Short mmCIF file of C-alpha atoms in Angstrom, two decimals:
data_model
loop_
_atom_site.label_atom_id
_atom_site.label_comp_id
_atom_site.label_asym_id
_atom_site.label_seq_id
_atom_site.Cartn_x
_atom_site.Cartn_y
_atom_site.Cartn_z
CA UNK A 671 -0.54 65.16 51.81
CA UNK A 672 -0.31 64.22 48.20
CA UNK A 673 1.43 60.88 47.37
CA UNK A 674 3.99 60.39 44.39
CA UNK A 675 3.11 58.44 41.36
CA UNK A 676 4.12 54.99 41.85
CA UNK A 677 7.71 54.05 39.74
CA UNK A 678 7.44 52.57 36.69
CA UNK A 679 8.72 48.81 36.40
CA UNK A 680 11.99 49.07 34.66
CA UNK A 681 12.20 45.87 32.64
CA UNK A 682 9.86 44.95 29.71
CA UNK A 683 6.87 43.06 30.36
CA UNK A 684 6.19 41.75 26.94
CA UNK A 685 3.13 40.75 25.66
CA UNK A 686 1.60 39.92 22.76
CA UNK A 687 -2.02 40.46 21.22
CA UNK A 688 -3.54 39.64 18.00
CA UNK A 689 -5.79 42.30 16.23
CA UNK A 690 -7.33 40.58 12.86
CA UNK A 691 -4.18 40.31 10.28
CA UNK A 692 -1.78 41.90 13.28
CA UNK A 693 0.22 40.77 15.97
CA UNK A 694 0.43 43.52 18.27
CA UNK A 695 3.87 43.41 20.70
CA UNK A 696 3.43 45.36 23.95
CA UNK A 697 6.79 46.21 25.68
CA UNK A 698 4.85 47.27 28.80
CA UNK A 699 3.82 49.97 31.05
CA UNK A 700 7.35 50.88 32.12
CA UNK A 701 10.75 51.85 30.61
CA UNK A 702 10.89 48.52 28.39
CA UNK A 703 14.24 47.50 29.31
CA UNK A 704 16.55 44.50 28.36
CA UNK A 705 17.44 41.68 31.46
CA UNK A 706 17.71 38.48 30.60
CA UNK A 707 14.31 37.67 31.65
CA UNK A 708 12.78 40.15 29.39
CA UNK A 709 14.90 39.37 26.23
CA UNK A 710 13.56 35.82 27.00
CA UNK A 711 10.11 37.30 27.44
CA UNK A 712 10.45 38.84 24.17
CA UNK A 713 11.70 36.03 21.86
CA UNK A 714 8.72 34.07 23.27
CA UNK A 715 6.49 36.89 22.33
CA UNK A 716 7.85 36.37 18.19
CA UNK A 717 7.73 32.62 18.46
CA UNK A 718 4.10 33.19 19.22
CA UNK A 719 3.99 35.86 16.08
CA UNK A 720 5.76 33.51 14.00
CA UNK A 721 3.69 30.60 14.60
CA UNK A 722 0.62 32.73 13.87
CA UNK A 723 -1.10 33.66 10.96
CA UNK A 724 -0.54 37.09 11.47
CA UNK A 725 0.92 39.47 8.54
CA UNK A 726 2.29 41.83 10.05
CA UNK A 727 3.68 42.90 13.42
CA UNK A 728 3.61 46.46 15.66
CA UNK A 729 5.58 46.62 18.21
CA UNK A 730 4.19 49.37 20.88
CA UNK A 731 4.76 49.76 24.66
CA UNK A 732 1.50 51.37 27.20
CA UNK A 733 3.80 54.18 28.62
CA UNK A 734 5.62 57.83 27.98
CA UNK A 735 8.64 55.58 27.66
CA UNK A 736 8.80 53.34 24.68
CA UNK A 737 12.18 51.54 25.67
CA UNK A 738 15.55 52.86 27.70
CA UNK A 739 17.91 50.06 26.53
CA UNK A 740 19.62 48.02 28.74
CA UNK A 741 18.66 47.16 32.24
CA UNK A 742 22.26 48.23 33.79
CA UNK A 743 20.83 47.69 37.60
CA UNK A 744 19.90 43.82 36.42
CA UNK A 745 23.36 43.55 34.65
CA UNK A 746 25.41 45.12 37.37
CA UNK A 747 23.39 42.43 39.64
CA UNK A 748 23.80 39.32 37.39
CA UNK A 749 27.61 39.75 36.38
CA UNK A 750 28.00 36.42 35.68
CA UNK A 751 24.87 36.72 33.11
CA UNK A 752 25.73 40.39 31.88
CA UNK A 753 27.99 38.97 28.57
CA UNK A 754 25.50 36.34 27.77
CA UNK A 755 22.78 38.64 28.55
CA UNK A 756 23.96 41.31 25.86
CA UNK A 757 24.94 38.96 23.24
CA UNK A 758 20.82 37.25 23.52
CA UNK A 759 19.84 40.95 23.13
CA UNK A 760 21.88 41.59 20.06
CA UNK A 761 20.62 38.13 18.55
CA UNK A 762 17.03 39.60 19.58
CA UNK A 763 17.94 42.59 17.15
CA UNK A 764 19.01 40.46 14.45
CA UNK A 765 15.52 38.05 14.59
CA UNK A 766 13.95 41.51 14.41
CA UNK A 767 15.96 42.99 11.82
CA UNK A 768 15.38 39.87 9.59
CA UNK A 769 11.60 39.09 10.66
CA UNK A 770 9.93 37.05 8.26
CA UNK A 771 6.61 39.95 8.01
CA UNK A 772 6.72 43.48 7.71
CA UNK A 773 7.48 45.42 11.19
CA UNK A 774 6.28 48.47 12.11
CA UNK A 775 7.38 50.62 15.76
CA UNK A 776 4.86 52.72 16.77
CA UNK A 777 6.70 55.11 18.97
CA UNK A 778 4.76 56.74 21.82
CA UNK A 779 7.62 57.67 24.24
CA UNK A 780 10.89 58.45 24.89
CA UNK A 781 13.49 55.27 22.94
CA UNK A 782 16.86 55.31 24.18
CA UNK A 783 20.14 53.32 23.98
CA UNK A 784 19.15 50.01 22.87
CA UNK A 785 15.54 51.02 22.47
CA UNK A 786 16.97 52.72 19.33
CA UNK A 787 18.24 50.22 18.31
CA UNK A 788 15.43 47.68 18.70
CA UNK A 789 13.25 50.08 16.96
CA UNK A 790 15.81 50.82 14.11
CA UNK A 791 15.30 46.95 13.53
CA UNK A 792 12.01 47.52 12.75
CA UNK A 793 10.98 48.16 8.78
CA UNK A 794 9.30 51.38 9.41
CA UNK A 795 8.98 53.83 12.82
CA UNK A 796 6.44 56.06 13.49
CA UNK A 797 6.59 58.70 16.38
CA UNK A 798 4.75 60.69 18.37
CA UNK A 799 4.84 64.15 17.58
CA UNK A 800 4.26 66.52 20.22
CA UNK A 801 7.21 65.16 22.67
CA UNK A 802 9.50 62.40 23.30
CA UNK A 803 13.15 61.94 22.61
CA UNK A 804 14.98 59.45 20.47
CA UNK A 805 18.55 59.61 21.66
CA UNK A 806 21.84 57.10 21.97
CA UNK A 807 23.70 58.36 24.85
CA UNK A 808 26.48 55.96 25.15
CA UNK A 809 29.08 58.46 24.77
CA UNK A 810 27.52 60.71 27.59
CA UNK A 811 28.02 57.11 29.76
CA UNK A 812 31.64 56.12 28.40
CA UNK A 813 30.20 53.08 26.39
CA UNK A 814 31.83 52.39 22.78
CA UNK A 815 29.73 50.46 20.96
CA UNK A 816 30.02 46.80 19.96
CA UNK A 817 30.65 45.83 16.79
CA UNK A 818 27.28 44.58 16.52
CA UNK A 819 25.39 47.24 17.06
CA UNK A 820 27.86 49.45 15.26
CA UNK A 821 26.86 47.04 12.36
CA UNK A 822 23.11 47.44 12.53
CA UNK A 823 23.23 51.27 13.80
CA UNK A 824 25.56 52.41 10.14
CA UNK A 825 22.87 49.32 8.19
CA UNK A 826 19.76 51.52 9.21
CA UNK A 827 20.87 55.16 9.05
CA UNK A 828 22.62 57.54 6.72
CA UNK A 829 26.64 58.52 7.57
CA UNK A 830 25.58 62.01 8.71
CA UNK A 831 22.87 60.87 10.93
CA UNK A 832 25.15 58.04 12.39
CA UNK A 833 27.91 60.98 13.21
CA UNK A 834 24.80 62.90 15.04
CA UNK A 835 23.33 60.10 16.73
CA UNK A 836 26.51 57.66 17.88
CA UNK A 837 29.22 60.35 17.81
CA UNK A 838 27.69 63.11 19.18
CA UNK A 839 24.78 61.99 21.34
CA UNK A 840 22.27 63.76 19.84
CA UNK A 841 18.50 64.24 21.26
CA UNK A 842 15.89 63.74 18.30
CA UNK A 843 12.15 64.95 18.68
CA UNK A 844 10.17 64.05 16.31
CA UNK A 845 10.73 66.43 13.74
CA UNK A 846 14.37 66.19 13.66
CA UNK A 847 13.79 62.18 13.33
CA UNK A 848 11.38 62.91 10.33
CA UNK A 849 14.29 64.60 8.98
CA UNK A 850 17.32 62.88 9.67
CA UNK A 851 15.17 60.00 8.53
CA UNK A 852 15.15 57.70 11.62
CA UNK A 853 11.35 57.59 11.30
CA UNK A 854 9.10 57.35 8.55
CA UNK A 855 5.99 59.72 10.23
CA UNK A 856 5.48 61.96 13.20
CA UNK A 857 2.36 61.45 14.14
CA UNK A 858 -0.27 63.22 16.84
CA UNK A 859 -0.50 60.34 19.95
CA UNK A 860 -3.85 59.86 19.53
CA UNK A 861 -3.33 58.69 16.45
CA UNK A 862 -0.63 56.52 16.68
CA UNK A 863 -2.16 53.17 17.33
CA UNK A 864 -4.54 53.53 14.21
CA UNK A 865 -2.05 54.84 11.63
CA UNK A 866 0.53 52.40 13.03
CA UNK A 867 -2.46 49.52 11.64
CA UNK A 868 -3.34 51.29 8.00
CA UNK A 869 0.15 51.79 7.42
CA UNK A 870 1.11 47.61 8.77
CA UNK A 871 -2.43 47.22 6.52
CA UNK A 872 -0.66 48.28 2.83
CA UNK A 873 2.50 46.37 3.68
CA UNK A 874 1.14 42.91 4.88
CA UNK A 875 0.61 39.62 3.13
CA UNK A 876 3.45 38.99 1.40
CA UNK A 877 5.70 35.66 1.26
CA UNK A 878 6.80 34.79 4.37
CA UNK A 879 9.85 33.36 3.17
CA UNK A 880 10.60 35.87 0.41
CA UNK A 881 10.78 38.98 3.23
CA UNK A 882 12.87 36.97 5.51
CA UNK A 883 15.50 36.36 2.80
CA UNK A 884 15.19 39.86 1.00
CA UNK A 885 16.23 41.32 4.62
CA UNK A 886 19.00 38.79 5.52
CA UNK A 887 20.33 39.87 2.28
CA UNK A 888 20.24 43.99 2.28
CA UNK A 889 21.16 43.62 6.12
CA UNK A 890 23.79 40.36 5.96
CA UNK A 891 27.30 42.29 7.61
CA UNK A 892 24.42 43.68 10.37
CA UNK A 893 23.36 39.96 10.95
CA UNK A 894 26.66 38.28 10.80
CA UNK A 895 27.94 40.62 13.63
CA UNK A 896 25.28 41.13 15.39
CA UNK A 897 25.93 38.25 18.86
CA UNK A 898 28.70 37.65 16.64
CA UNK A 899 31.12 38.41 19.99
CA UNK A 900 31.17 39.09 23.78
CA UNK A 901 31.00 42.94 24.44
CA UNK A 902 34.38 44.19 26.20
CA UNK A 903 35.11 44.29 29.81
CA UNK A 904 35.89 48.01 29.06
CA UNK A 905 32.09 48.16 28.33
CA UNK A 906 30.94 46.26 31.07
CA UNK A 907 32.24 48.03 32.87
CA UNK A 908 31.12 51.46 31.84
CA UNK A 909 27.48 50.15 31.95
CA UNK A 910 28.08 49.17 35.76
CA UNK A 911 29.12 52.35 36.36
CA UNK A 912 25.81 53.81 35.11
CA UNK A 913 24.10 52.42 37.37
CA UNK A 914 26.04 54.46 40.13
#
């Protein structure tokens, strides 16, 4: 009798390796999503980066499933943490948005709901190119989004993509990514973790404090709303309910 795979862990297990001039951040062998243990996880992970000599940082994860978002079972568990919880993660956007190297998301799996947006933060996204999905699904699960992450979602794509992708929920591969311009390269998985380091390679070494400013400034309405406010009980409550 054949036995089922075992489930992946839901949260992200961050780590954090260092690879000559890189910082490599690992979300994990499972579905990389936020709780407020992992968002923790994470910002210790870029304190580590930070403090480092590194020039540049990729964020990857070790699974077909780059990040899902939110953890809604861990915030339907913790509702006294689920506010808090969501406003850390949007503050964890805006560190990454503004991050004081050049960022680059190598994308080998599926990136969903806040996983998009995490990896929008990112300077430049490559992708895997033979399957995958980059989606936001919120209004499939009743969820309107914050003002925050309005702010950074319209700051990091064009008006016709943001229509596609908020509006109407719709599934990118690769290709239609590449076009819409939500990634910079689709590339074949075996190649990923390579091209992910010549292309981190051309943009590294610059001043530290120079990048840092030069983002707060093209990205400054993202990162002034961005854990700028509490998200709704209206979308509380919509995340509990995906959960059930």
């Amino acid at each position: 009798m054949s036995q089922s795979a075992p489930a992946l862990p839901i949260a992200a297990e961050p780590t954090v390796s260092f690879e000559g001039d890189f910082a490599v951040l690992s979300l994990g062998a499972g579905e990389g999503r936020f709780s407020g243990e992992s968002i923790a996880a994470l910002n210790s992970c870029l304190d580590e980066v930070e403090s480092s000599a590194a020039l540049a940082l990729i964020t990857t994860a070790d699974s077909k499933i780059w990040s899902n978002g939110f953890d809604t079972g861990w915030l339907a568990a913790h509702p006294d943490a689920a506010a808090a919880t969501m406003v850390a993660t949007e503050k964890l956007f805006a560190r990454v948005l503004t991050f004081p190297m050049p960022t680059v998301a190598a994308l080998g799996g599926h990136v969903f709901a806040g996983g998009v947006m995490l990896a929008l933060s990112h300077d430049l996204r490559l992708m895997r190119s033979d399957r995958g999905f980059l989606c936001l699904p919120e209004v499939d699960l009743g969820v309107v989004f914050t003002v925050g992450m309005t702010a950074l979602l319209t700051a990091t794509m064009t008006p016709a993509t943001t229509h596609r992708a908020m509006v109407l929920g719709e599934r990118f591969t690769a290709a239609d990514a590449l076009a819409a311009g939500l990634i910079s390269e689709a590339v074949a998985v075996d190649d990923l973790p390579a091209r992910a380091r010549e292309v981190a390679k051309t943009l590294g070494g610059r001043d530290r404090a120079t990048v840092a400013g030069l983002k707060r400034r093209v990205y400054a309405n993202a990162v002034a709303e961005l854990g700028a406010s509490a998200p709704d009980a209206a979308m509380l409550a919509a995340l509990h309910a995906a959960t059930s």
